[in-house]
Coordinates of C-alpha atoms in Angstrom, one line a residue:
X1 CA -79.1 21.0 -27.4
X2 CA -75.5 22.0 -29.1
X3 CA -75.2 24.5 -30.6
X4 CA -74.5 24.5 -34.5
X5 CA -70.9 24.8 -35.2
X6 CA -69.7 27.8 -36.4
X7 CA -68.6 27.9 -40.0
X8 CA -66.1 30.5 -39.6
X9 CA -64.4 28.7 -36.5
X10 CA -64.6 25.3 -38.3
X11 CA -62.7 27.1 -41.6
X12 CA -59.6 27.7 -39.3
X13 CA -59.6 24.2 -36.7
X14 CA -57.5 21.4 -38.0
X15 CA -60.7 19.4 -37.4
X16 CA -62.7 21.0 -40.8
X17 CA -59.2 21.1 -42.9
X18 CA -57.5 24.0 -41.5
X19 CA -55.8 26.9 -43.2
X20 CA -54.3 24.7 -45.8
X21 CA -57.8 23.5 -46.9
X22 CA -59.0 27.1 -47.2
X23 CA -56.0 27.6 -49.3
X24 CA -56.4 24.4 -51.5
X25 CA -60.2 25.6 -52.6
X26 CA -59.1 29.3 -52.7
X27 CA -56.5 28.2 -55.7
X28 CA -58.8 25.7 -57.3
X29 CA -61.5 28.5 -57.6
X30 CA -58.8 30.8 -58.6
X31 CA -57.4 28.2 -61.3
X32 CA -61.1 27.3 -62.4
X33 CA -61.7 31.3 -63.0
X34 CA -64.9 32.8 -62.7
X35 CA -68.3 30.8 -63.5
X36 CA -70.8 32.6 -66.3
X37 CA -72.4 34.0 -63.1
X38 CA -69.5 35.6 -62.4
X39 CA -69.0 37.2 -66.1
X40 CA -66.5 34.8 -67.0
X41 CA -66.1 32.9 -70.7
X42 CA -68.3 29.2 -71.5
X43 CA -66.4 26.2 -71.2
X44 CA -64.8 25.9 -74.9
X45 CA -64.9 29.7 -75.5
X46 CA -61.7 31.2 -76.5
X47 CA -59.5 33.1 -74.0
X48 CA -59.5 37.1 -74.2
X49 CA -56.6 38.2 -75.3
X50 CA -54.7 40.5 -72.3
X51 CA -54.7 44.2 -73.3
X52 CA -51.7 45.2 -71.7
X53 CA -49.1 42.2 -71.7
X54 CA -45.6 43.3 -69.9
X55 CA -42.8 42.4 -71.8
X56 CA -39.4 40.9 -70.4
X57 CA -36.3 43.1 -69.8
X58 CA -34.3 41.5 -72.9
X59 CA -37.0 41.6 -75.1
X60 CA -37.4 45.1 -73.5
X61 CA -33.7 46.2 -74.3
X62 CA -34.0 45.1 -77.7
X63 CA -37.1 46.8 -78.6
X64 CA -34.6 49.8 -77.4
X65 CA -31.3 48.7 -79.0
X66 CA -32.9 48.4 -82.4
X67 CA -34.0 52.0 -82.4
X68 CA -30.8 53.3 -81.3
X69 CA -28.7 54.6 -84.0
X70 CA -25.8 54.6 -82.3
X71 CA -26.2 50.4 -81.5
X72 CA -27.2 50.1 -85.3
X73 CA -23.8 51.5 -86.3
X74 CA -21.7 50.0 -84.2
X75 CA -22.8 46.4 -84.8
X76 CA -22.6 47.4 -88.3
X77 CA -19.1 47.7 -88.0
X78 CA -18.3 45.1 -86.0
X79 CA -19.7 42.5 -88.0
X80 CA -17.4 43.9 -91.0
X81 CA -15.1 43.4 -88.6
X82 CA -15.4 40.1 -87.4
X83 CA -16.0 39.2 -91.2
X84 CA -12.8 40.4 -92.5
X85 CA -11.1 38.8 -89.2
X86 CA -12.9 35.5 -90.7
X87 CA -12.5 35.6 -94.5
X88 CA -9.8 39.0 -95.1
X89 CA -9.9 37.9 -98.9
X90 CA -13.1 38.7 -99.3
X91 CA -11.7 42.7 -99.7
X92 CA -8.2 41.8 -100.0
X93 CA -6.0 39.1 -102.3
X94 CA -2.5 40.0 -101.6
X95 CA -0.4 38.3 -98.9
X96 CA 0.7 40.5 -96.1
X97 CA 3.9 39.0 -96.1
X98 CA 4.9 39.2 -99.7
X99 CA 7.2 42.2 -99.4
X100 CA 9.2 43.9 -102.0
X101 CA 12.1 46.7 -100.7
X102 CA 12.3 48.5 -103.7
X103 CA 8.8 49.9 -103.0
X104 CA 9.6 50.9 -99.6
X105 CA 7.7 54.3 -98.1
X106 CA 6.2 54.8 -101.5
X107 CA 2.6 56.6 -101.6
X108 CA -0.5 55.5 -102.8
X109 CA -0.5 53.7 -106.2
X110 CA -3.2 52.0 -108.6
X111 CA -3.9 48.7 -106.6
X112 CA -2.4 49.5 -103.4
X113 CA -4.1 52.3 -102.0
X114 CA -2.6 52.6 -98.6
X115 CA 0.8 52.8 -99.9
X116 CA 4.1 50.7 -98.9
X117 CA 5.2 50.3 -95.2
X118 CA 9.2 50.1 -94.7
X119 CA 9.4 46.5 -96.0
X120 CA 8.1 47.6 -98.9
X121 CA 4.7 45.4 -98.0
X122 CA 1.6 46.5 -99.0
X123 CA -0.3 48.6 -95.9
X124 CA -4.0 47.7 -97.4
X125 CA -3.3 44.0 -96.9
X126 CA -1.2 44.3 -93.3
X127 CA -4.4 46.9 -92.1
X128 CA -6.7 44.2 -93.5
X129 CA -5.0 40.4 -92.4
X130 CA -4.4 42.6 -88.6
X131 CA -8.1 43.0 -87.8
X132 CA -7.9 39.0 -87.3
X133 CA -5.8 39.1 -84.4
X134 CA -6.8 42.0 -82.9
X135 CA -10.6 40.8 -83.1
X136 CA -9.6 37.0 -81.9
X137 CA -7.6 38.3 -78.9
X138 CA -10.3 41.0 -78.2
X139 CA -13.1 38.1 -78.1
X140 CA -11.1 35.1 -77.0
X141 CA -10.2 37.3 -73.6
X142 CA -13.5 39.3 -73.0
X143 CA -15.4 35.5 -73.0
X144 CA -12.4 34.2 -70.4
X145 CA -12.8 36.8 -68.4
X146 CA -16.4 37.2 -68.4
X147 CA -16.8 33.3 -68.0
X148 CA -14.1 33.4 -64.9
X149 CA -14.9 36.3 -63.1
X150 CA -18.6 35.1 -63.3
X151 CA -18.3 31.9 -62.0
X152 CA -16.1 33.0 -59.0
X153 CA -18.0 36.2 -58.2
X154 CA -20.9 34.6 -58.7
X155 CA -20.1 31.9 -56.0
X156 CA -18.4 34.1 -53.7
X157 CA -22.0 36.4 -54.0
X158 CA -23.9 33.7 -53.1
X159 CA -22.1 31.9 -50.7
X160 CA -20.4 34.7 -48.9
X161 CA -19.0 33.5 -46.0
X162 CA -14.9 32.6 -46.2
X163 CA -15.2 32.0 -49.8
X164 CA -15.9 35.4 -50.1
X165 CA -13.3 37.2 -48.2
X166 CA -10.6 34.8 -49.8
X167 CA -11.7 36.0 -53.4
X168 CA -12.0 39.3 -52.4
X169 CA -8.8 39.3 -51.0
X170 CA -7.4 37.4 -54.5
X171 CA -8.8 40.0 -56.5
X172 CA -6.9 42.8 -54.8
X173 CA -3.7 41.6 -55.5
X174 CA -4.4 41.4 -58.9
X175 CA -5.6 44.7 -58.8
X176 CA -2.5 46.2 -58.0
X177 CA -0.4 44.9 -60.5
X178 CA 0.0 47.2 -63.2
X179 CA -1.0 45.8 -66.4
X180 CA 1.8 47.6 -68.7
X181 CA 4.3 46.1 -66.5
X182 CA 2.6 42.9 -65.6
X183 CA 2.6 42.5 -69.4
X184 CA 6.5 42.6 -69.1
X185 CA 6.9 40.0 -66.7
X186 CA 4.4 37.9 -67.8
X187 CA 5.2 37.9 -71.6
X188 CA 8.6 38.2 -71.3
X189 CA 8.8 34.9 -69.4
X190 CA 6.9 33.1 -72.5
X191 CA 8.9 33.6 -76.0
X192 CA 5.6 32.8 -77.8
X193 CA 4.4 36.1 -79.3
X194 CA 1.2 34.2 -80.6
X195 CA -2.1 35.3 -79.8
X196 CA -3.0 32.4 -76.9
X197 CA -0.3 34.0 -74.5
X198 CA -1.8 37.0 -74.9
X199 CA -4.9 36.3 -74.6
X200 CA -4.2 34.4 -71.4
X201 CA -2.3 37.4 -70.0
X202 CA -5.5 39.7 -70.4
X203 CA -7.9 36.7 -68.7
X204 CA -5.2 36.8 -65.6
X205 CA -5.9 40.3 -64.8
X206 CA -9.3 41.1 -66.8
X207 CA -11.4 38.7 -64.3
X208 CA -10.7 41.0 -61.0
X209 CA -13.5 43.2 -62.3
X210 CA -16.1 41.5 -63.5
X211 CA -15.9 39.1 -60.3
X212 CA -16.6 41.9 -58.6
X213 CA -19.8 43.2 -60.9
X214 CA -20.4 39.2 -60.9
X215 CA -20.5 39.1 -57.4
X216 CA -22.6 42.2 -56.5
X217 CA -25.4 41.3 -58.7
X218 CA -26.0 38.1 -56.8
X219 CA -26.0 39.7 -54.1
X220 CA -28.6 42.0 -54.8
X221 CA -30.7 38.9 -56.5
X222 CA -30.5 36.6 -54.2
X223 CA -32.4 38.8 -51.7
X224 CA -35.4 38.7 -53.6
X225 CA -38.8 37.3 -53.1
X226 CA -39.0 34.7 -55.9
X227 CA -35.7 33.7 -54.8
X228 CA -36.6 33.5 -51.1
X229 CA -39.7 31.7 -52.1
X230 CA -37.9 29.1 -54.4
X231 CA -35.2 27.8 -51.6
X232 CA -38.8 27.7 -49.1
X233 CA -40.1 25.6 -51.9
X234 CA -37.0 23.3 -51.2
X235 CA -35.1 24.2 -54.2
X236 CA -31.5 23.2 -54.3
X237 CA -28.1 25.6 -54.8
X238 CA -27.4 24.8 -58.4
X239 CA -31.4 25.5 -59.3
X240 CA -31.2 28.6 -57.6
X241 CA -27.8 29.7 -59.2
X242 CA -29.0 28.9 -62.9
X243 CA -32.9 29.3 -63.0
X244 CA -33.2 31.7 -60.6
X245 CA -30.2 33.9 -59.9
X246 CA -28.0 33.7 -62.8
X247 CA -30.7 35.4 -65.8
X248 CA -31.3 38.2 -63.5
X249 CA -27.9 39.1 -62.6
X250 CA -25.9 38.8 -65.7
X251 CA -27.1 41.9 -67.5
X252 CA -24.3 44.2 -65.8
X253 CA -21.7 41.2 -66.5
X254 CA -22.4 41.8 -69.9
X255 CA -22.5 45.4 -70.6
X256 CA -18.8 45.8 -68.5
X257 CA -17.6 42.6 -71.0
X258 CA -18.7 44.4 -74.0
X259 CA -16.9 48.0 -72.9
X260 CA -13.7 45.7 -71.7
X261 CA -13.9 43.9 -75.2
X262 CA -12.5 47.5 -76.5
X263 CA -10.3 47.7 -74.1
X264 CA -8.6 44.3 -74.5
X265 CA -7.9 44.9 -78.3
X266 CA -6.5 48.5 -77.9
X267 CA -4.4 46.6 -74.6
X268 CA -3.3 44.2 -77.3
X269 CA -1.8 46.8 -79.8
X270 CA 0.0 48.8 -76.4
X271 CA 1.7 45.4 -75.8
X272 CA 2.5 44.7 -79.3
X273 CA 3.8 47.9 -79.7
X274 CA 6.5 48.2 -76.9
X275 CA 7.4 44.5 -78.8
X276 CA 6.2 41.8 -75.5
X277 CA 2.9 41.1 -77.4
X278 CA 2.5 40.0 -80.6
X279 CA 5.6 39.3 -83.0
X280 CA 6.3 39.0 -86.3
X281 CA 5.3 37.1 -88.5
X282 CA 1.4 37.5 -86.8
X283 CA 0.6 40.7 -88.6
X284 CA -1.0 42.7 -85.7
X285 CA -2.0 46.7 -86.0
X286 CA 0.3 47.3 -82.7
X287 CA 3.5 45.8 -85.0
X288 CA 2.4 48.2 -87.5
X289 CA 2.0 50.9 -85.5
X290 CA 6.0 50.5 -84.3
X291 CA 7.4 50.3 -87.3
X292 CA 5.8 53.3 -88.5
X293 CA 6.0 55.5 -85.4
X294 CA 9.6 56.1 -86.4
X295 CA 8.6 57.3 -89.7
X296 CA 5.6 59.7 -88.7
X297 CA 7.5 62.2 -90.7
X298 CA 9.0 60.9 -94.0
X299 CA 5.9 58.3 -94.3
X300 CA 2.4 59.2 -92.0
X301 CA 0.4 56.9 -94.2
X302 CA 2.0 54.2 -92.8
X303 CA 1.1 55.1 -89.3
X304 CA -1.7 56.4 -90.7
X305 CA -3.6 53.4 -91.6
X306 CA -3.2 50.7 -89.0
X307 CA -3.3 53.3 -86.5
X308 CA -7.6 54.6 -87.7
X309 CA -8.4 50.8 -88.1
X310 CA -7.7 50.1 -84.4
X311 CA -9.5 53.6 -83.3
X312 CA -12.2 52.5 -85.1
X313 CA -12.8 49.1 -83.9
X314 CA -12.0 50.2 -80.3
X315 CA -14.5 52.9 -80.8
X316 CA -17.2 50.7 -82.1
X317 CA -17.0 48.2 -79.2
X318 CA -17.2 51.1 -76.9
X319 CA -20.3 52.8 -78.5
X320 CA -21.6 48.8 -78.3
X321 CA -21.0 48.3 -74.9
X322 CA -23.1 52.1 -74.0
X323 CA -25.9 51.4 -75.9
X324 CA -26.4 48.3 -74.4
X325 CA -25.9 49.2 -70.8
X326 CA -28.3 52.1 -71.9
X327 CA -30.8 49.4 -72.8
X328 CA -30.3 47.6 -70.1
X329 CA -30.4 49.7 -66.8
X330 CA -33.8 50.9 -66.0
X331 CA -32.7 53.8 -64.2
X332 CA -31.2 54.9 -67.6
X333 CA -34.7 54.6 -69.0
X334 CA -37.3 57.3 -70.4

């Protein structure tokens, strides 16, 4: 007689479905959940609610960045920031650019509390009207940088290969130009003085570096599991790159653009300052700045002024850019 077949040995043969069978009813029981033999719920009863849900890193590094003082009052001031940049007559009505010589150098009077500056224009209205351009070149080039170096890191990362070694390669040259003299050249060459060429300036030699943070992250994702298991799953290169890669690696792109966003403005007011920036008649904190420096003597409070506005705003993007890389590296983490 023959024997009865063995159910073990029958589980595994492609004859009685194989491995892949075994699979297939594993993951319908584990999708189906446990029976009421099995201590699980009725059919219509409501789900338990999970004791101990995980929560994601962003909502993770806000939980943190709410609690941190130091975040708190730094976004504080940057939003006054970015709303005087915006609307400046909210806290201000004069016009920078009304000037009158007879009240040149004088102090501090009722209605124009920072004094006069050597025009004889009022240094309240100038300090206020010059957080618009420093703000809008400090943004405009952080996001063009940011948005640059990510997109060509990001595809030398993940393609490696020659791509790689070519942008590598780019990026050092870049990274040996100085940027006090490449400033020189570059915005000598274009008579502007507006913002735009400025702004354009930083993006040429601010996306070295965050091409390579860009392009380290994606290194380090794309050598994960899920990842792995997605491209075995037959997912393409863009589905990788923007479902998969890209929200796990952009959280050291942004806390370098938001230090670098502090940098760029105080960049700005060097530039504008040895007069290949920004020119009159933008009213900038840098053009401030040298008119006054010659006066540091006779007339500090014109210096004075300008000079604590732009400390203070490159301060507070600073103290923003360490509390959120704080928030956001786990190894920084209590």
């Amino acid at each position: 007689m023959p024997e009865p077949p063995d159910p073990a040995h029958e589980a595994i043969t492609p004859a009685g479905g194989g491995a892949m069978s075994l699979a297939s009813s594993e993951a319908e029981t584990l999708e189906a959940g446990p029976g009421p033999r099995a201590g699980g719920r009725e059919p219509g009863a409501e789900p338990a609610a999970l004791p101990g849900r995980a929560r994601s890193l962003w909502s993770d590094a806000w939980h943190d960045l709410r609690r941190n003082p130091v975040f708190v009052l730094s976004a504080l001031v940057i939003v006054f920031l970015v709303l005087i940049a915006l609307w400046p007559r909210l806290i201000a009505s004069g016009n920078p650019l009304r000037c009158d010589l007879a009240r040149a150098q004088d102090g501090p009077r009722p209605g124009h509390p920072f004094g006069f500056d050597t025009q004889g224009c009022d240094v309240y209205t100038r300090t206020v009207y010059g957080a618009r351009a420093s703000v809008t070149v400090g943004i405009c080039a952080t996001a063009g940088a940011a948005l640059l170096g990510s997109v060509l890191g990001g595809l030398a990362g993940y393609f490696g290969g020659w791509w790689d070694a070519l942008l590598s390669r780019l990026a050092d040259i870049f990274f040996g130009i100085p940027i006090i003299l490449g400033g020189l050249v570059f915005l000598s060459v274009v008579p502007s003085g507006s913002v735009w060429p400025v702004v354009g300036f930083i993006v040429l030699l601010g996306w070295p570096q965050i091409s390579r943070i860009a392009r380290g992250s994606v290194v380090t994702a794309k050598q994960h599991d899920y990842v792995q298991a997605a491209r075995a799953l037959g997912a393409g290169h863009t589905r990788l790159l923007l479902r998969h890669i890209a929200p796990n690696a952009v959280a050291p792109v942004i806390v370098v653009a938001t230090i670098a966003l502090g940098t760029y403005i105080a960049l700005e007011a060097t530039l504008s300052f040895i007069g290949v920036g920004l020119k009159p008649p933008t009213v900038s904190w840098g053009i401030d700045i040298s008119n006054a420096s010659v006066l540091i003597r006779n007339a500090p409070h014109i210096l004075l002024w300008p000079a604590g506005a732009l400390s203070v705003t490159v301060l507070a993007f600073i103290m923003l850019g360490d509390a959120v890389r704080d928030a956001l590296d786990p190894r920084l983490r209590r």
